[in-house]
Tab-separated table of C-alpha atoms and ligand atoms in Angstrom:
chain	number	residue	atom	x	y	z
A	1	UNK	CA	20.246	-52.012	-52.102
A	2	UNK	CA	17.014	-52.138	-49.668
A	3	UNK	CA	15.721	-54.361	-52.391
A	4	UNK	CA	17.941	-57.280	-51.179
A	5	UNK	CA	17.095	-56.582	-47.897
A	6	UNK	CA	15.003	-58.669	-45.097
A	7	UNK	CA	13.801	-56.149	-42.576
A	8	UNK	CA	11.654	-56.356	-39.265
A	9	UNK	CA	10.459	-53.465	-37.527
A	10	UNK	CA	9.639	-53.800	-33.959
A	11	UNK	CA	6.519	-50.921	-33.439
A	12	UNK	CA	4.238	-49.476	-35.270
A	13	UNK	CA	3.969	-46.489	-34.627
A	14	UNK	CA	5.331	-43.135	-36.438
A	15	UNK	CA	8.474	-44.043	-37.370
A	16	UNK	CA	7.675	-47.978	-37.737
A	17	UNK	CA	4.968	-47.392	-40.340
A	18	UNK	CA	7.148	-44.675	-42.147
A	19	UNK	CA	10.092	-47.050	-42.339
A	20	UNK	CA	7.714	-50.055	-43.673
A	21	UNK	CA	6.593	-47.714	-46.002
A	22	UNK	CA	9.851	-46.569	-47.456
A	23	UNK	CA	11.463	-49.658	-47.566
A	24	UNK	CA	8.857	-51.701	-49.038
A	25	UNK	CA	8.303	-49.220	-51.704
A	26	UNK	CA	12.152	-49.607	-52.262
A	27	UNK	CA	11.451	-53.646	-52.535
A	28	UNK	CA	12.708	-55.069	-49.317
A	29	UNK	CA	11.089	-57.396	-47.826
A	30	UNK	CA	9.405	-56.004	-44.722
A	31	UNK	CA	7.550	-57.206	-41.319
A	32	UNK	CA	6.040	-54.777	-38.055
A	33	UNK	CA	4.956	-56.823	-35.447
A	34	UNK	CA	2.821	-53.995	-33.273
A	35	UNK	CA	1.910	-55.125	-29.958
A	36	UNK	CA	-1.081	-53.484	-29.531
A	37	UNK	CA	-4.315	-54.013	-31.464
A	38	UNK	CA	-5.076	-52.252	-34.467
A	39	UNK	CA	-8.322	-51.463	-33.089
A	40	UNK	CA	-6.139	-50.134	-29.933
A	41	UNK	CA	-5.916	-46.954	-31.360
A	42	UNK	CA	-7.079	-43.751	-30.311
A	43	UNK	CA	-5.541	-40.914	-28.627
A	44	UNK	CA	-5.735	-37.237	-29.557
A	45	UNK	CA	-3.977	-35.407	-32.229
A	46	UNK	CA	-0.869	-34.156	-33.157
A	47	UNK	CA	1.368	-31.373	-35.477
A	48	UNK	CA	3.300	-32.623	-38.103
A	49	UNK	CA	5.570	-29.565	-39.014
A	50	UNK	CA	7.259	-28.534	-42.233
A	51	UNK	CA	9.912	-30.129	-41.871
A	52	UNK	CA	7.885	-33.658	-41.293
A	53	UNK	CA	5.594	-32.832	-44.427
A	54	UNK	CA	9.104	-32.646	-46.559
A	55	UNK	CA	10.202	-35.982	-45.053
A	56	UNK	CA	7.086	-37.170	-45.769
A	57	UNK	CA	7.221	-35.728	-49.069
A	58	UNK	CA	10.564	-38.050	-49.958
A	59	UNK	CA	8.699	-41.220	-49.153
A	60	UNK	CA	5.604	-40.114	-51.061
A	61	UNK	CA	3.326	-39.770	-47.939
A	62	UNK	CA	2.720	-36.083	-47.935
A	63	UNK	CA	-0.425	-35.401	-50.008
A	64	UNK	CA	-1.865	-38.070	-48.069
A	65	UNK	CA	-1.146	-36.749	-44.718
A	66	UNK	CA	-2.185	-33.555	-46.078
A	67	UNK	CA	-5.070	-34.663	-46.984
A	68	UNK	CA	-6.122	-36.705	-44.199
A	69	UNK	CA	-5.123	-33.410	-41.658
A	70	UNK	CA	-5.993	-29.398	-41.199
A	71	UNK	CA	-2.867	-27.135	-42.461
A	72	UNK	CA	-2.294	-24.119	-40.112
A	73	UNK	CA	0.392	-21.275	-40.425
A	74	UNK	CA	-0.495	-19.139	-37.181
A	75	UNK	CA	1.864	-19.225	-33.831
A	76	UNK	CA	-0.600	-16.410	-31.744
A	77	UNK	CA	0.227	-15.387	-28.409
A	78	UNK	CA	-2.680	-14.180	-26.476
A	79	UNK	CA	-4.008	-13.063	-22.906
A	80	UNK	CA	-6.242	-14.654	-20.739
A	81	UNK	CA	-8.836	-12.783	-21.689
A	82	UNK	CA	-7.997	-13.826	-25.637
A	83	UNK	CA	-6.808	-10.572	-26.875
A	84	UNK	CA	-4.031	-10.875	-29.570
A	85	UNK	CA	-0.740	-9.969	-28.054
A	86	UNK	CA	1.753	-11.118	-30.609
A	87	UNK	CA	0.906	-12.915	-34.233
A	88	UNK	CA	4.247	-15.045	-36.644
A	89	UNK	CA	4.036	-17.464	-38.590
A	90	UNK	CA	6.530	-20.531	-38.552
A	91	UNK	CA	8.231	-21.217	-41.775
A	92	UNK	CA	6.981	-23.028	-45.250
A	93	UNK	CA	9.509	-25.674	-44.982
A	94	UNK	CA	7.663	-27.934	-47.385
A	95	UNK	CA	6.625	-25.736	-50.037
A	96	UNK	CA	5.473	-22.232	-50.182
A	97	UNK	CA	2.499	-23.480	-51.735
A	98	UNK	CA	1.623	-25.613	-48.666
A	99	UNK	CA	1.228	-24.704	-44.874
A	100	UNK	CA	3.775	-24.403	-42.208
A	101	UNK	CA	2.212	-27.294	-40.575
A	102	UNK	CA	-0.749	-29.489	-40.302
A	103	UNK	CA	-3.062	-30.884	-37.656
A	104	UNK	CA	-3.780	-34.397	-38.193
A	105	UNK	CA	-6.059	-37.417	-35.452
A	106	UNK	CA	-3.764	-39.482	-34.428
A	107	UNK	CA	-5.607	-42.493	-35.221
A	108	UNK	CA	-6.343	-40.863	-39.051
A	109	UNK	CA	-1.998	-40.687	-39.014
A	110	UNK	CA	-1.990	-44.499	-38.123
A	111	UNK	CA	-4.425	-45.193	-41.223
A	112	UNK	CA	-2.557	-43.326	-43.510
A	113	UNK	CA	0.554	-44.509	-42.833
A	114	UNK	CA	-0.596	-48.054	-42.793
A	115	UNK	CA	-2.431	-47.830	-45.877
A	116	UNK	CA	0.559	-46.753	-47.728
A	117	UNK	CA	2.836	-49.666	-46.023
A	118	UNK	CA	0.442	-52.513	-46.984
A	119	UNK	CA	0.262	-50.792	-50.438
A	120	UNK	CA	3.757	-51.105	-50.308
A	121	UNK	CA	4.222	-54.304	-49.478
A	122	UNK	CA	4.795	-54.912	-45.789
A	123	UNK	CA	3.490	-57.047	-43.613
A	124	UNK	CA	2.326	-55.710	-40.135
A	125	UNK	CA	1.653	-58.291	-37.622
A	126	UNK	CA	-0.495	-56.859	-34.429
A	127	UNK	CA	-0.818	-57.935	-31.168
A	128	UNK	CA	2.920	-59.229	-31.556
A	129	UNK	CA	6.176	-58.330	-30.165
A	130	UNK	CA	9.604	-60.033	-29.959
A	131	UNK	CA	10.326	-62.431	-27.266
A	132	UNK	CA	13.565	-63.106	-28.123
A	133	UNK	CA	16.439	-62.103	-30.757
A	134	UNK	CA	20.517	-62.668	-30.924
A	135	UNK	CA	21.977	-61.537	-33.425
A	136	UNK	CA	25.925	-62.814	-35.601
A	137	UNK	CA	27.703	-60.871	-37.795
A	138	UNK	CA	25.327	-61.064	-40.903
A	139	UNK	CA	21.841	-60.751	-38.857
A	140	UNK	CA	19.157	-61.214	-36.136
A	141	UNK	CA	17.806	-64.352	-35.381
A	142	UNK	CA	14.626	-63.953	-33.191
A	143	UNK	CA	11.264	-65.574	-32.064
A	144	UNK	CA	8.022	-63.685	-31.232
A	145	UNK	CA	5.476	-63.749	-29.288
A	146	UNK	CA	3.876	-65.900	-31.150
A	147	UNK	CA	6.240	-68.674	-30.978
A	148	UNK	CA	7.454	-68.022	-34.481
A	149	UNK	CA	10.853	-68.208	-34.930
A	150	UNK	CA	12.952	-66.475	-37.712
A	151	UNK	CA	15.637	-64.576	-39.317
A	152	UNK	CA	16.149	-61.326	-40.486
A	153	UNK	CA	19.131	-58.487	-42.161
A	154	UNK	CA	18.120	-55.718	-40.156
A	155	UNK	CA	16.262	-55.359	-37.161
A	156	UNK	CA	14.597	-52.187	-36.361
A	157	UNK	CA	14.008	-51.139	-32.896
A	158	UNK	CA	10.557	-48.586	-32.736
A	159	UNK	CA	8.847	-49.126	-30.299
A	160	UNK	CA	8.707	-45.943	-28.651
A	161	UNK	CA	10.094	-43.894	-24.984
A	162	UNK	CA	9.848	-47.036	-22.752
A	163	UNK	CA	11.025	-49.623	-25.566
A	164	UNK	CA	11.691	-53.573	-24.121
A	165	UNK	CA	13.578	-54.072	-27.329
A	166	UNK	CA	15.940	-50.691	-26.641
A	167	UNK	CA	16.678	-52.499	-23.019
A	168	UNK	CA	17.576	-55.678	-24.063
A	169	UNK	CA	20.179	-55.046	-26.443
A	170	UNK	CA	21.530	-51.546	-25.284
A	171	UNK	CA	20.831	-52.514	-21.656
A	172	UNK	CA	18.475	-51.350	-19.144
A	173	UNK	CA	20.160	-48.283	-17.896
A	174	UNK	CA	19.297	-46.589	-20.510
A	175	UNK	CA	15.987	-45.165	-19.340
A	176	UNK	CA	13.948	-42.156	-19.606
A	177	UNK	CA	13.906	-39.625	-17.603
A	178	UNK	CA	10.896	-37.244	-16.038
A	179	UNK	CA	11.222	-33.696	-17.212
A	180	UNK	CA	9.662	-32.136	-14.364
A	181	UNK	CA	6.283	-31.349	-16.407
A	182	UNK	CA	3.458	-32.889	-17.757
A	183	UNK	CA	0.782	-31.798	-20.441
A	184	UNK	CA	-3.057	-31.969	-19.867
A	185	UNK	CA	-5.144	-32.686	-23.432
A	186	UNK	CA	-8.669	-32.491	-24.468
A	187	UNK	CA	-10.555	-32.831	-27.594
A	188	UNK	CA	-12.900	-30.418	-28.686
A	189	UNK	CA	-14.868	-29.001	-31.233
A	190	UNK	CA	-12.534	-26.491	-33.234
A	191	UNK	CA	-14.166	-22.798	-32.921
A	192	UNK	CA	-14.023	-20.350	-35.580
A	193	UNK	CA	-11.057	-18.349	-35.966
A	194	UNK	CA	-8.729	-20.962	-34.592
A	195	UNK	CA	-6.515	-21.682	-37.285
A	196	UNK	CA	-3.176	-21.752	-35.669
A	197	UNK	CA	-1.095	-23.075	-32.648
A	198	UNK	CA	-2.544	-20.695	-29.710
A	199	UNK	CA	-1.112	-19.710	-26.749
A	200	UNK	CA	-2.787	-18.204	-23.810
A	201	UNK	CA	-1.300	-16.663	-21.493
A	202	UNK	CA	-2.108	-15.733	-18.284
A	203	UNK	CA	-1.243	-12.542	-15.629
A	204	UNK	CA	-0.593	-15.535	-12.807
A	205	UNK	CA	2.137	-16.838	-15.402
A	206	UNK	CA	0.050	-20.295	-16.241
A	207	UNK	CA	-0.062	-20.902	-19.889
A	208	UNK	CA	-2.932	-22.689	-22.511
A	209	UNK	CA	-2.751	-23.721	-25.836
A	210	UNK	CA	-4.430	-24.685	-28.516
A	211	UNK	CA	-4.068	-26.821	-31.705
A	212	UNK	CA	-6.488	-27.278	-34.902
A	213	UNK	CA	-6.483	-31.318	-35.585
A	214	UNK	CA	-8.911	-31.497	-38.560
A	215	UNK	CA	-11.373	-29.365	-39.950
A	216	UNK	CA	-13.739	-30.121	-37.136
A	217	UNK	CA	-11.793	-30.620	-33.912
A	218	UNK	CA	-8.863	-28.893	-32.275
A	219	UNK	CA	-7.443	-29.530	-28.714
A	220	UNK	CA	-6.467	-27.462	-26.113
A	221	UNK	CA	-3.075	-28.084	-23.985
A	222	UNK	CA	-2.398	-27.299	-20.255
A	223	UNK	CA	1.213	-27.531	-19.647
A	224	UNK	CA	1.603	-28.492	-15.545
A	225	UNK	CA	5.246	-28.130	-13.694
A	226	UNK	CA	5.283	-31.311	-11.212
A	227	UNK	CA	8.067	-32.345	-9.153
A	228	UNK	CA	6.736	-35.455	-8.942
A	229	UNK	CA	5.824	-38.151	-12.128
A	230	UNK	CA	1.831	-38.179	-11.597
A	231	UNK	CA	-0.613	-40.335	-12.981
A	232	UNK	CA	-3.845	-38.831	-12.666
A	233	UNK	CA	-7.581	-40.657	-11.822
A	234	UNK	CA	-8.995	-40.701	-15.078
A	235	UNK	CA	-12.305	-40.388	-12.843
A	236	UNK	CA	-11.155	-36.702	-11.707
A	237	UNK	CA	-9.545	-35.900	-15.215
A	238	UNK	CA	-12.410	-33.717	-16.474
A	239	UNK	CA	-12.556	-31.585	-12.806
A	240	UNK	CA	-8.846	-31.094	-12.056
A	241	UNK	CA	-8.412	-30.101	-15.644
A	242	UNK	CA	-10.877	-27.457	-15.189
A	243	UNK	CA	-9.737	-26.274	-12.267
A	244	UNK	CA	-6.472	-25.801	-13.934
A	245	UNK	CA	-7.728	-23.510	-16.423
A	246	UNK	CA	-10.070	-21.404	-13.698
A	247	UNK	CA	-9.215	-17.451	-14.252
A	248	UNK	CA	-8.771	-17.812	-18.124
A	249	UNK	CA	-11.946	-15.862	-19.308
A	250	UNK	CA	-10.652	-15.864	-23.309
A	251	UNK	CA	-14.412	-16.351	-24.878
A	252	UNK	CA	-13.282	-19.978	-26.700
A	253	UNK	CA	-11.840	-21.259	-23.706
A	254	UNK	CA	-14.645	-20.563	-21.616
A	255	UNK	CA	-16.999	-22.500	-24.356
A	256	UNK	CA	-14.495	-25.459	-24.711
A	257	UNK	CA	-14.503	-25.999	-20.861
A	258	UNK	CA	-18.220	-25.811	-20.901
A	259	UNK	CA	-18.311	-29.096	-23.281
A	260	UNK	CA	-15.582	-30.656	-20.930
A	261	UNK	CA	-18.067	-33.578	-19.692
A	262	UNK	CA	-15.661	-36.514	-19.563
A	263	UNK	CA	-17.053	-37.908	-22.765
A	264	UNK	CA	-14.446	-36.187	-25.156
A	265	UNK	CA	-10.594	-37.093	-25.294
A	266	UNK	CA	-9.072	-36.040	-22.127
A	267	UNK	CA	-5.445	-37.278	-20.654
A	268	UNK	CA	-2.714	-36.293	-18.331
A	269	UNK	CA	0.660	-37.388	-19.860
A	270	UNK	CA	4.173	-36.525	-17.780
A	271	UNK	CA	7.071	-36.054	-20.149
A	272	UNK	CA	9.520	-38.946	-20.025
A	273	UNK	CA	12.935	-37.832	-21.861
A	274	UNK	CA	15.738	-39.581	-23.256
A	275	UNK	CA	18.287	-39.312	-25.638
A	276	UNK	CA	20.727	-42.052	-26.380
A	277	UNK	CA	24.119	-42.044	-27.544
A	278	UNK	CA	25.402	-42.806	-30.550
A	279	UNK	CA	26.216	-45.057	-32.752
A	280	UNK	CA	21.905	-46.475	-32.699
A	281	UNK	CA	23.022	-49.353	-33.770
A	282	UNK	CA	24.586	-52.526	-32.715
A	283	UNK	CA	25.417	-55.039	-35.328
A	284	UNK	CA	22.169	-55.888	-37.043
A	285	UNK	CA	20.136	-53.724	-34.717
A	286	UNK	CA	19.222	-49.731	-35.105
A	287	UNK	CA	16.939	-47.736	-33.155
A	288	UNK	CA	14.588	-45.478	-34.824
A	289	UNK	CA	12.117	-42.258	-32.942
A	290	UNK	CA	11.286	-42.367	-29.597
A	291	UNK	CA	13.308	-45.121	-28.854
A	292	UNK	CA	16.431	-43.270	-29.893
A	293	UNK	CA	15.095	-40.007	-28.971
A	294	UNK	CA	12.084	-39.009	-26.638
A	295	UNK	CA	11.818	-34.864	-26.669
A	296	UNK	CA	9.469	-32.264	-24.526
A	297	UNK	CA	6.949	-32.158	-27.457
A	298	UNK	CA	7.519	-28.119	-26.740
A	299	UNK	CA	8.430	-27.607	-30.472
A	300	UNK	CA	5.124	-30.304	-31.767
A	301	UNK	CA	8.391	-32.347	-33.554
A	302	UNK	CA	9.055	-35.721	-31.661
A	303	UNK	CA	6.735	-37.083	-34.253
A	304	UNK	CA	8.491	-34.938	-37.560
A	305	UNK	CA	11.931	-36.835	-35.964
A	306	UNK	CA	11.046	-40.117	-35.949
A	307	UNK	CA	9.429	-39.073	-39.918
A	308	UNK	CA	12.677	-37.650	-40.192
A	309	UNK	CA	14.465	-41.268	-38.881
A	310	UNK	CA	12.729	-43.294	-40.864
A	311	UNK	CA	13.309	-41.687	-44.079
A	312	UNK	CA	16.843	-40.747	-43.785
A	313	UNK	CA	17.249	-44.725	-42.732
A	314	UNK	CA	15.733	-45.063	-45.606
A	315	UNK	CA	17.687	-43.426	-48.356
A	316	UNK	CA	21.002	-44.668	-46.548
A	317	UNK	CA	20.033	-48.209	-46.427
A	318	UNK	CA	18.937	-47.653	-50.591
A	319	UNK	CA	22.091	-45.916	-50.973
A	320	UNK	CA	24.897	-47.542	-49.676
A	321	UNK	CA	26.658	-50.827	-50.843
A	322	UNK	CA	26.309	-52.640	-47.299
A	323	UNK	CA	24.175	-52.668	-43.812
A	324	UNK	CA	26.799	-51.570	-41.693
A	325	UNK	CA	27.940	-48.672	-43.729
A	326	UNK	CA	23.913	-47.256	-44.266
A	327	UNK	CA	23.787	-47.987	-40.631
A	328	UNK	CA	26.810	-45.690	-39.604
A	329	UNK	CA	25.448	-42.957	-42.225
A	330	UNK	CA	22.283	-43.045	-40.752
A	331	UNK	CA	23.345	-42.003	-37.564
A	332	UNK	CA	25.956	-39.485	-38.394
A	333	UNK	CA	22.821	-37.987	-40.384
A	334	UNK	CA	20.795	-37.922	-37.275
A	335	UNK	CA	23.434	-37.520	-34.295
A	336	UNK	CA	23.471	-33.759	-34.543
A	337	UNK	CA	19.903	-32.537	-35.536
A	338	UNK	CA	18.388	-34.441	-33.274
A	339	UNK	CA	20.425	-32.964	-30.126
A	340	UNK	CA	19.854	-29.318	-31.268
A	341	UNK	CA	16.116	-30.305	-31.466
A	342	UNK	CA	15.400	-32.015	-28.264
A	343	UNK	CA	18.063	-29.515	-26.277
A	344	UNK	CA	15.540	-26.498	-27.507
A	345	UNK	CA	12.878	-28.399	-26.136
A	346	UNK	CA	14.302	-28.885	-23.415
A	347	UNK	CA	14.992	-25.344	-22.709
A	348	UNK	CA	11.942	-24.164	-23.218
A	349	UNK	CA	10.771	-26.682	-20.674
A	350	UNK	CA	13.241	-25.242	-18.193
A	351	UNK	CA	12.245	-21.588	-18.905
A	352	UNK	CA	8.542	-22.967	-18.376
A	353	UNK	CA	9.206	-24.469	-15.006
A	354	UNK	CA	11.380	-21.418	-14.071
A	355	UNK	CA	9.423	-19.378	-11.765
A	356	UNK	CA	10.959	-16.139	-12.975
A	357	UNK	CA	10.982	-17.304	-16.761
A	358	UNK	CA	10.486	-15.210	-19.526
A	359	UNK	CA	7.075	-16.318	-21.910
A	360	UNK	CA	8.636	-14.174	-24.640
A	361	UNK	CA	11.532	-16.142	-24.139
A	362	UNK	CA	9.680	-19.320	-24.433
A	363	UNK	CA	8.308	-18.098	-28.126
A	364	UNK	CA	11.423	-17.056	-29.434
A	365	UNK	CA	12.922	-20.525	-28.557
A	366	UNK	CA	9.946	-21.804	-30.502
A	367	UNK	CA	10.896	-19.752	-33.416
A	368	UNK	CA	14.874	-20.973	-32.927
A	369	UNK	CA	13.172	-24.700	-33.022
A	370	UNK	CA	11.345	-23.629	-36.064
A	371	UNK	CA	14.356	-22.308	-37.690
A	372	UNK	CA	16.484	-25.387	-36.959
A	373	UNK	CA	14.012	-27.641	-38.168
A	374	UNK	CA	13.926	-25.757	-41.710
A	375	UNK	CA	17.029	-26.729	-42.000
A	376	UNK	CA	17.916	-29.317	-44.714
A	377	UNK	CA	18.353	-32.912	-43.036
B	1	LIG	C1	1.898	-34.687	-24.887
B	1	LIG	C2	2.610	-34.993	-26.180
B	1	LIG	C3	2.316	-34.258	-27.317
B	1	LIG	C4	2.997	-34.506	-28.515
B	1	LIG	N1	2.704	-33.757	-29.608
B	1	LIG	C5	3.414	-33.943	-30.741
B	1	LIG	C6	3.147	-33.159	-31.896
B	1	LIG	O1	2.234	-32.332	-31.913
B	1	LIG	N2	3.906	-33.350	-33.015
B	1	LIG	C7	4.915	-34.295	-33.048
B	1	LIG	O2	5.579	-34.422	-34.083
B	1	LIG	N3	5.171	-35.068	-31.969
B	1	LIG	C8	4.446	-34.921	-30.828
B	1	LIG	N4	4.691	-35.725	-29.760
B	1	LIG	C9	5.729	-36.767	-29.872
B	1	LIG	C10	5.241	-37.962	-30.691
B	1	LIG	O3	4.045	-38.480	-30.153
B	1	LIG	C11	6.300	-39.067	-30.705
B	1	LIG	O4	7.559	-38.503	-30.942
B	1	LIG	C12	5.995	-40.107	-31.770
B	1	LIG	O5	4.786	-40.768	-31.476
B	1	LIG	C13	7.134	-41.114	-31.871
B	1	LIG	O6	6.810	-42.112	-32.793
B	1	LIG	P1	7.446	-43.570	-32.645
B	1	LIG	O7	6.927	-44.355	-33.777
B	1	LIG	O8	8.912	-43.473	-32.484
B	1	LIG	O9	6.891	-44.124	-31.267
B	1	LIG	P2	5.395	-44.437	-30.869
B	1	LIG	O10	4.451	-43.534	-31.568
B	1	LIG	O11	5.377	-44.476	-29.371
B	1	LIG	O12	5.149	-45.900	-31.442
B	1	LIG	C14	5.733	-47.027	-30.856
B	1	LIG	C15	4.864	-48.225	-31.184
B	1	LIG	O13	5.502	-49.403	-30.696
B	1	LIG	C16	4.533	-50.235	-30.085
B	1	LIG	N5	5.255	-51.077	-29.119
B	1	LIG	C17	5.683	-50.761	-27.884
B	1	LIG	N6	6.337	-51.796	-27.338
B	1	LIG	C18	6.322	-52.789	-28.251
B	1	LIG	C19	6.855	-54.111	-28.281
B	1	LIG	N7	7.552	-54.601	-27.247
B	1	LIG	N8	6.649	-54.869	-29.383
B	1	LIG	C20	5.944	-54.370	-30.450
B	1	LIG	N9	5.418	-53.130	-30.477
B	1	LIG	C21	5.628	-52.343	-29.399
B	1	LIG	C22	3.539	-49.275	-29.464
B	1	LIG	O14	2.279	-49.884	-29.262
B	1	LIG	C23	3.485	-48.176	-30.524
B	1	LIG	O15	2.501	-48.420	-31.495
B	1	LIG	C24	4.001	-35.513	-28.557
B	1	LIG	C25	4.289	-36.269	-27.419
B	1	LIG	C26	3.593	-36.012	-26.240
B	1	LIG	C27	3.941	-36.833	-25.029
């Protein structure tokens, strides 16, 4: 049925581009308007899971992702110093043939995906947004930013954590909320031997890790507890983050921090959470990722959600006979796999801020993540 369908997708991001994707292929006639510019993007990189990889997979996206990213199979727990403590591997959710998970740019994720949605069909719109929309019982009528006016079936709402869209038609006290931590980042060449997600840990209780992003590059995370929502001087970025990691003597480390000169990647990011109720949708209008569900990116799956969102959309609004009745399947899809995912995030952010807390609790949360995302969605 998406065939019949006029669609516009508010962000694109993750799940925007995913959805344009899908539902282009599937002949519907589809718009993003993206606020920023396309040549806004940058960032670091991120972990697309198994379970993302096999949502990609049903949309066709997978070998391209793949391709475009660094597959890694590794979750190794180590000491300050960088001695080995504990080795597993997450599971093959994809395929046994292909790796637990992949490291992928994030700006090499947003050419991928929009690649395959232009392919598709859909028309992306930057530097846009919606200025206004109202919606009647068979769709949303709305004017951008632009001054365009128009009409649409459906009206997707992804435009991430701090959406305008999410507040003006669920209402503004629905916002997120700060988690109590924040995560350091920084870009850096990836050295040999670092082919997994790796987690340093030290004797004082603080806690590194690092990611592989591509062949080349990998980047190395510094999780803080802050009572208080910070945003840090970008000017001081490169010191306080070394100071931060001062006492870790593992032998990568030490040669990452070295090239920490404030001309690679570096950022400060407090978690913002939120997790709306259900149903995602009113009328004509249904959230989709962050904007229906911001996570502790503790389990590396906010991202493999919103994958997840915009495929299972997808399929429902392909498979049912009406709007209303993909909409309601779409969310009775989501409802429950989503809370199981971001309340394990979540409580391996607690036992992180917990001054007693267990790291080997921490891992085998991770693994508990890992298992629930496995699972068929
Ligand atoms: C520190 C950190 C590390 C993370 N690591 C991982 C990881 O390794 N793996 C993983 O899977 N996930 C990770 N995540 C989570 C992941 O980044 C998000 O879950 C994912 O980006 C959500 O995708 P989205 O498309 O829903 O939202 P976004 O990626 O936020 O995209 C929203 C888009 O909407 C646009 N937009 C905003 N407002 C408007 C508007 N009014 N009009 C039009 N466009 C608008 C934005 O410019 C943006 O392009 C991490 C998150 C953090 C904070």
């Amino acid at each position: 049925m998406a065939s019949q369908h006029k669609v516009l997708i508010v962000g694109g991001g993750i799940s925007g581009m995913t959805l344009a994707h899908g539902l282009a292929r599937d002949g519907a006639d589809v718009r993003v308007v993206e606020c920023s510019h396309r040549t806004d993007q940058q960032g670091t990189g991120i972990s697309l899971l198994g379970n993302a990889l096999r949502a990609l997979d049903r949309v066709g996206l997978a070998d391209s992702c793949m391709a475009a990213g660094s597959g890694w199979d590794t979750v190794s727990v180590r000491n300050g110093a960088g001695e080995v403590v504990n080795e597993r591997r997450p599971p093959r959710t994809f395929r046994a043939d292909a790796p637990g998970a992949i490291g992928i740019m994030r700006p090499k994720l947003a050419e991928v995906l929009e690649g395959h949605a232009l392919a598709s069909g859909a028309r992306i719109d930057y530097g846009t947004s919606v200025d206004d929309l109202e919606q009647d019982g068979n769709g949303v009528s709305y004017r951008l930013s632009t001054g365009e006016a128009g009409r649409c079936d459906l009206l997707v709402i992804a435009d991430g954590t701090y959406s305008k869209t999410r507040s003006k038609v669920f209402g503004a006290h629905y916002r997120p909320e700060y988690a109590g931590q924040g995560a350091w980042r920084f870009t850096v060449e990836r050295p040999p031997g670092f082919d997994g997600l790796v987690l340093y840990k030290h004797d004082d209780g603080r806690m590194v890790g690092g990611l592989p992003l591509s062949d080349k590059l990998c980047y190395y995370f510094f999780l803080e507890n802050a009572k208080l929502h910070a945003h840090m001087p970008q000017e001081k970025l490169v010191d306080m983050f070394r100071q931060r990691l001062d006492g870790f003597s593992a032998p990568d480390l030490c040669a990452a921090l070295e090239r920490c000169d404030g001309t690679r990647y570096i950022s400060y990011r407090p978690f913002d959470i939120l997790l709306m109720p259900q149903p995602w949708h009113r009328g004509r209008i249904v959230l989709a990722g962050d904007a229906a569900h911001s996570v502790t990116p503790q389990l590396t799956s906010g991202g493999g959600m919103a994958i997840e969102d915009a495929v299972v959309l997808t399929e429902e609004l392909t498979r049912c006979a009406n709007i209303d009745d993909a909409l309601l399947a779409y969310g009775q899809r989501r409802s429950g796999r989503v809370k199981r995912v971001f309340d394990i995030s979540l409580a391996i952010c607690a036992v992180e801020q917990d001054p007693h807390g267990d790291g080997a609790r921490a891992v085998e949360l991770l693994f508990e993540g890992y298992g629930v995302l496995a699972q068929p969605f």
